mmCIF file of C-alpha atoms and ligand atoms in Angstrom:
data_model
loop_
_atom_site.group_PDB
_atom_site.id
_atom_site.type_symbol
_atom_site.label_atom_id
_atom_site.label_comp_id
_atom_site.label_asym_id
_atom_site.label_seq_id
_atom_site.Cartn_x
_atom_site.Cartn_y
_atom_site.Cartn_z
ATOM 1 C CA UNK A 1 13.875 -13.932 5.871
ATOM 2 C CA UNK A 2 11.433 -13.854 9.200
ATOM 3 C CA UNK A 3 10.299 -16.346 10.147
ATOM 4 C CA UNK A 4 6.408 -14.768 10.594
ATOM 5 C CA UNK A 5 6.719 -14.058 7.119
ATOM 6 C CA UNK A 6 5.595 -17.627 6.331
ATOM 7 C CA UNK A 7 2.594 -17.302 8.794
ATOM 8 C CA UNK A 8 1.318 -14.113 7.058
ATOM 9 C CA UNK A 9 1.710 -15.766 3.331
ATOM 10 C CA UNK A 10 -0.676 -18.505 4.183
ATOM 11 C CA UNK A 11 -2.996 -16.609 5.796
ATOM 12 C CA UNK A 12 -4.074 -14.209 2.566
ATOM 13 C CA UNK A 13 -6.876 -16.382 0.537
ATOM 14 C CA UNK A 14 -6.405 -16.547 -3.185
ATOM 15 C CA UNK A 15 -9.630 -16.430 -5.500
ATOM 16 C CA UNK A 16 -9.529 -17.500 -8.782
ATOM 17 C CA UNK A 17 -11.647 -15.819 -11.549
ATOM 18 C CA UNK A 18 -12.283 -12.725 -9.028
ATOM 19 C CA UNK A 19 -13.215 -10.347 -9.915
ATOM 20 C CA UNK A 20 -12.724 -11.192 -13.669
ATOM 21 C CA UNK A 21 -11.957 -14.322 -15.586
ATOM 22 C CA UNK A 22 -7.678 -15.242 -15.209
ATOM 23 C CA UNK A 23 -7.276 -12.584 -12.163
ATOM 24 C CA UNK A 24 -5.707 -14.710 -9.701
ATOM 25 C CA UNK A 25 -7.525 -12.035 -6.206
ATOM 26 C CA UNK A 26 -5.072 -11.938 -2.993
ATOM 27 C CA UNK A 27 -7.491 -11.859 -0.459
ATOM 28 C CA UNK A 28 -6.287 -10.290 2.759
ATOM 29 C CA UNK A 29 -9.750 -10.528 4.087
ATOM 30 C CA UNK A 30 -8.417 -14.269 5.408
ATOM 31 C CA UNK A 31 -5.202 -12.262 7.200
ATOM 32 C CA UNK A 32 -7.301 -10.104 9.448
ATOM 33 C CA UNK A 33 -9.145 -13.036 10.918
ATOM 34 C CA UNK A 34 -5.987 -14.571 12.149
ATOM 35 C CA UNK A 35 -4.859 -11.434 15.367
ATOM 36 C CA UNK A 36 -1.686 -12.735 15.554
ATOM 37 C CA UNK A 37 -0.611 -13.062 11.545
ATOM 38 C CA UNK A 38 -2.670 -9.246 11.449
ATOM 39 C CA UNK A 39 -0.191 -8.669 14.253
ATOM 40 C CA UNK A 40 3.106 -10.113 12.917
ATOM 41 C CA UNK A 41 2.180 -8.420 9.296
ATOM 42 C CA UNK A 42 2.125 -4.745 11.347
ATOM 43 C CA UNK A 43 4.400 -5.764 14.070
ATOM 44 C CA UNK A 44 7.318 -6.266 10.592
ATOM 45 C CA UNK A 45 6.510 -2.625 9.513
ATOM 46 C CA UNK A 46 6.756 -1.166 12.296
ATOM 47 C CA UNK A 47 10.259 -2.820 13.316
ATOM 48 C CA UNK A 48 11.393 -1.508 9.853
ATOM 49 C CA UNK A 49 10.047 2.423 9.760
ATOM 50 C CA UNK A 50 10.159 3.390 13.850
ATOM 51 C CA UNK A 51 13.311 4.657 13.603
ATOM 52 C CA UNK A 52 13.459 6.622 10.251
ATOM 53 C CA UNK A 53 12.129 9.376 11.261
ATOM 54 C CA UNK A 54 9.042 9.359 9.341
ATOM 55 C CA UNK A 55 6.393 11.515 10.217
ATOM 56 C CA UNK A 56 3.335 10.793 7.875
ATOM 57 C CA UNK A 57 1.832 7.342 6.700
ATOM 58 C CA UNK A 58 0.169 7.669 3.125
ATOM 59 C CA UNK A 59 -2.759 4.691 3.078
ATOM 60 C CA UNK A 60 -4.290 4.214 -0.434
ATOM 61 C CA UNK A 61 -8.105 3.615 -0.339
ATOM 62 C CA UNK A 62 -9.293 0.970 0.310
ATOM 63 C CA UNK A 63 -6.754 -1.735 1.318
ATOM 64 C CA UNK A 64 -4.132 0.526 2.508
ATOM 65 C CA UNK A 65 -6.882 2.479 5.305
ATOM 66 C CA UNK A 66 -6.693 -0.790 6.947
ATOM 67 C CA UNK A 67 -2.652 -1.662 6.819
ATOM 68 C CA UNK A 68 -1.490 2.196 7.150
ATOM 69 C CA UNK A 69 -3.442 3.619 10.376
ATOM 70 C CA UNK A 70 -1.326 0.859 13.112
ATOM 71 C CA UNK A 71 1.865 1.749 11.588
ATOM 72 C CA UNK A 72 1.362 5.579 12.035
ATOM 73 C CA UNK A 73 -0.280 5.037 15.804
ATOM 74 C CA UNK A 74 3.083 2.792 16.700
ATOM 75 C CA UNK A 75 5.612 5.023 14.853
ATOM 76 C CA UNK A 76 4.115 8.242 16.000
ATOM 77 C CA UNK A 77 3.636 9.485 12.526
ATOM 78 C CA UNK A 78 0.212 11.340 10.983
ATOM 79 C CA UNK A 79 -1.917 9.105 8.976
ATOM 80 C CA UNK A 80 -2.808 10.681 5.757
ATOM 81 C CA UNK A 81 -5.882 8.948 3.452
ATOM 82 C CA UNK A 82 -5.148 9.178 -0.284
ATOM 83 C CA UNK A 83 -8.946 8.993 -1.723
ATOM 84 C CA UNK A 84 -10.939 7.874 -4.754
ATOM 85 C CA UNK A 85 -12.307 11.314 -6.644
ATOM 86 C CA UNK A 86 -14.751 13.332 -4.862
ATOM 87 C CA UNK A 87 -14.841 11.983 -1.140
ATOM 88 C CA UNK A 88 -12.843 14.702 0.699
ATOM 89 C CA UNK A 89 -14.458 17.663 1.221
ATOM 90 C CA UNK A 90 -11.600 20.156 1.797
ATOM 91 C CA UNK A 91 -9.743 21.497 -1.274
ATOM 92 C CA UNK A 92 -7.553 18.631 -3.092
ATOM 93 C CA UNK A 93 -4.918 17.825 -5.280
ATOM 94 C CA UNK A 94 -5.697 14.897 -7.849
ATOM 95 C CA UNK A 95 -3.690 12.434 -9.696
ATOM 96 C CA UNK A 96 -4.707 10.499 -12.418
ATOM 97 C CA UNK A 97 -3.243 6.841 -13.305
ATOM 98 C CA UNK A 98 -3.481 3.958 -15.572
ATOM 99 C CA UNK A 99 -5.386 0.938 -14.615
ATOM 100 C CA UNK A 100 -5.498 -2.573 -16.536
ATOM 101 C CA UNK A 101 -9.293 -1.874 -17.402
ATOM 102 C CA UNK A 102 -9.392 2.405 -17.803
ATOM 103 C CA UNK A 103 -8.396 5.285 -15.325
ATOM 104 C CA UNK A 104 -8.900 5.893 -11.909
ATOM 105 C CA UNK A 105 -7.486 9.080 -9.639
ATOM 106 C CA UNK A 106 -5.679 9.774 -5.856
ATOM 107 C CA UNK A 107 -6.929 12.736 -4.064
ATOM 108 C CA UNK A 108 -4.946 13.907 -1.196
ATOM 109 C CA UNK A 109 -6.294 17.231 1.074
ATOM 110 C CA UNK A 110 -4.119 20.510 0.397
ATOM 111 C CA UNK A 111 -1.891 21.035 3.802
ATOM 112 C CA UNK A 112 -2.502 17.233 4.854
ATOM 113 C CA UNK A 113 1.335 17.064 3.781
ATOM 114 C CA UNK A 114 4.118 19.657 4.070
ATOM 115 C CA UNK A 115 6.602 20.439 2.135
ATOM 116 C CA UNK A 116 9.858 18.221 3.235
ATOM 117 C CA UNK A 117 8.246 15.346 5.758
ATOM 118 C CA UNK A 118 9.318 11.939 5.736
ATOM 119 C CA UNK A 119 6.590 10.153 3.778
ATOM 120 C CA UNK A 120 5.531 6.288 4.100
ATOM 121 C CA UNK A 121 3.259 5.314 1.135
ATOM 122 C CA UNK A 122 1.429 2.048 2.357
ATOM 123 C CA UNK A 123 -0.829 0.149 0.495
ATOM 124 C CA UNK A 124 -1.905 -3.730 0.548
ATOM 125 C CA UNK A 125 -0.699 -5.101 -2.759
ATOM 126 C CA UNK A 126 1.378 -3.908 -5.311
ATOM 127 C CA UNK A 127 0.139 -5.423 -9.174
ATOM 128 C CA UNK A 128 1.223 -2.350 -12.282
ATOM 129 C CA UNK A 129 2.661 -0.096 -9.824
ATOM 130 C CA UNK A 130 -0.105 2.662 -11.414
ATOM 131 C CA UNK A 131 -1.548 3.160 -7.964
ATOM 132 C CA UNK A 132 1.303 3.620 -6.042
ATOM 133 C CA UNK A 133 3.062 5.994 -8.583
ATOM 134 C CA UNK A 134 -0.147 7.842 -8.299
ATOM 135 C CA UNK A 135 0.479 7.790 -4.731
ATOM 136 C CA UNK A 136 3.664 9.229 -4.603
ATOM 137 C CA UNK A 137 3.530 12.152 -7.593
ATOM 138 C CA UNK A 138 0.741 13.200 -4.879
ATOM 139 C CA UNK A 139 3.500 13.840 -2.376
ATOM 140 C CA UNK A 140 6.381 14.826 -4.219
ATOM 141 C CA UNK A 141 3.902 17.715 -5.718
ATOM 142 C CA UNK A 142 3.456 19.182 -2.378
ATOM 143 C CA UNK A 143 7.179 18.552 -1.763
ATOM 144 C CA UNK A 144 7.405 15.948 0.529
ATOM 145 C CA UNK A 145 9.669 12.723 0.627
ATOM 146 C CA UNK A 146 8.993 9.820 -0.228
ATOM 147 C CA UNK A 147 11.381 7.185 1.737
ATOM 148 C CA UNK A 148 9.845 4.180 0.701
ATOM 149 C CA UNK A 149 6.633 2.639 -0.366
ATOM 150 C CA UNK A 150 5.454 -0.456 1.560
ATOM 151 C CA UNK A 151 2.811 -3.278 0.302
ATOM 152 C CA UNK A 152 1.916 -6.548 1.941
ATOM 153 C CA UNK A 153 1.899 -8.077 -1.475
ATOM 154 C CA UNK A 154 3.675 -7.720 -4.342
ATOM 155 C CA UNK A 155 2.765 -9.747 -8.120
ATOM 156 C CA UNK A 156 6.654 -9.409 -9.650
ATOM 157 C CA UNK A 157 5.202 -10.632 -13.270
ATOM 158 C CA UNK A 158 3.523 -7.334 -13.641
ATOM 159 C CA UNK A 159 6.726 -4.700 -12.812
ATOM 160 C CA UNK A 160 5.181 -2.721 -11.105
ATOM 161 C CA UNK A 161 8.750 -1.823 -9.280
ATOM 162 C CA UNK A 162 9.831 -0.172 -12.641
ATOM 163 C CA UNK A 163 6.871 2.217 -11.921
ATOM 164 C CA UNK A 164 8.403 3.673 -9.051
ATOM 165 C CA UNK A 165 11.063 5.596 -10.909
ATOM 166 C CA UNK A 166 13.131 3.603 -8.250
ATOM 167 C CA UNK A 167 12.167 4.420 -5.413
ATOM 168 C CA UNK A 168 12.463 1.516 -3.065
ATOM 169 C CA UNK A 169 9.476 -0.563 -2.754
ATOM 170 C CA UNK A 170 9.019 -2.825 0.560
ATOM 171 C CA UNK A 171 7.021 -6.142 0.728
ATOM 172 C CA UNK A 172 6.373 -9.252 2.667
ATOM 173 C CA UNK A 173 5.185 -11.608 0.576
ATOM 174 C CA UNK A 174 5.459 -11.843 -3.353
ATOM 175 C CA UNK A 175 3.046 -13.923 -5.138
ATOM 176 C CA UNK A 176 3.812 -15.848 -8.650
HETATM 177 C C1 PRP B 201 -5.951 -2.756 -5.822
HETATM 178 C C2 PRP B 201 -4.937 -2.898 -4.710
HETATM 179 C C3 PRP B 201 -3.979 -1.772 -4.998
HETATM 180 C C4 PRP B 201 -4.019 -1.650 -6.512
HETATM 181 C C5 PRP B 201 -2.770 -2.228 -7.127
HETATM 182 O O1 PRP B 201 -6.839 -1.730 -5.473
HETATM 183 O O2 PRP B 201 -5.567 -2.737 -3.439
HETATM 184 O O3 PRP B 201 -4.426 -0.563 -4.419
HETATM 185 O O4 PRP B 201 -5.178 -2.395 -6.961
HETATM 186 O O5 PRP B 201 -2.828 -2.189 -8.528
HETATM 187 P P1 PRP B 201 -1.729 -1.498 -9.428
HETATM 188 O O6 PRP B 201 -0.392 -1.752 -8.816
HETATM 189 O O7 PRP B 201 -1.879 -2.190 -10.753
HETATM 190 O O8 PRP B 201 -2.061 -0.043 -9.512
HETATM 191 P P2 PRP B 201 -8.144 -1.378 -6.282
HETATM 192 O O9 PRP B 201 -7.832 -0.285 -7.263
HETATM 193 O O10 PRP B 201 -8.721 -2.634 -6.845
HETATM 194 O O11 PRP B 201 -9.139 -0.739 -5.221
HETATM 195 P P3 PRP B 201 -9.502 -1.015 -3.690
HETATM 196 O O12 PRP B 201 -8.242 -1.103 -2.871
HETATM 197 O O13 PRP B 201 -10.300 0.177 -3.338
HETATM 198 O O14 PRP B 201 -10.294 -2.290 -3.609
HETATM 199 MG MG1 MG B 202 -6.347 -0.735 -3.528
#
């Protein structure tokens, strides 16, 4: 395992009780006030994806818009936002998903994505694997390929791996 790998785990503040009684919240609030465990946790994707020949980063909103856009500027790939309903205004393709508490939805623009690119879905933490699935039905329907999804964070005791119909799922830090 890295070594900075250990740096970046203590850096992310867990809150108990947020924002509901028994959620344990990973915080990564903590990890961008510390530039050179921010650094180390982009500095490990990048290492990892520059060479695959991916050419579009997939951030989920919200956490992912702030993990996603450095790893597309240092691999040279586009940076594609997946929204919450009704924020782009161009004409959008929408996936539904399961939450713990209800439904939410993943809007991607219509010709963000083409049909056969190398697709990185990034995202900050991985918990049911709802959003992420989401993520990725959003860019297998326009026809593009998924190589991997990557999260900073990943909580094992929910599964949310099995939710990726096995595609491979990268993290740096998993959290009992
Ligand atoms: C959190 C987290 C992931 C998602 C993971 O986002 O940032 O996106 O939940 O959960 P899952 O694996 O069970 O789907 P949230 O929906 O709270 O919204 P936010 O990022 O906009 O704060
Ligand atoms: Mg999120």
């Amino acid at each position: 395992k890295d070594p900075r790998i250990h740096g970046i785990k203590t850096k992310i503040r867990v809150v108990p009780n947020f924002p509901k009684p028994g959620i344990m919240f990973q915080d990564i609030t903590t990890l961008l006030l510390d530039p050179k465990a921010f650094k180390d946790t982009i500095d490990l994707f990048v290492e990892r994806y520059k060479d695959k020949n991916i050419s579009v980063v997939a951030g989920i909103e919200a956490r992912g818009f702030i993990f996603g856009p450095p790893i597309a500027l240092a691999i040279g790939a586009k940076f594609v936002p997946l929204r919450k309903p009704k924020k782009l205004p161009g004409k959008v393709i929408s996936q539904e998903y399961i939450l713990e508490y209800g439904r939410d939805c993943l809007e991607m623009h219509v010709g963000a994505v083409e049909a056969g690119e190398r697709c990185l879905v990034v995202d900050d933490l991985i918990a049911t694997g709802g959003t992420l699935g989401a993520a990725m039905d959003l860019l297998e329907c326009v026809g593009a390929e998924v190589v991997e999804c990557a999260c900073v964070i990943e909580l094992p005791e929910l599964k949310g791996r099995q939710r990726l119909n096995g595609k491979p799922l990268y993290v740096l830090v998993e959290y009992y």
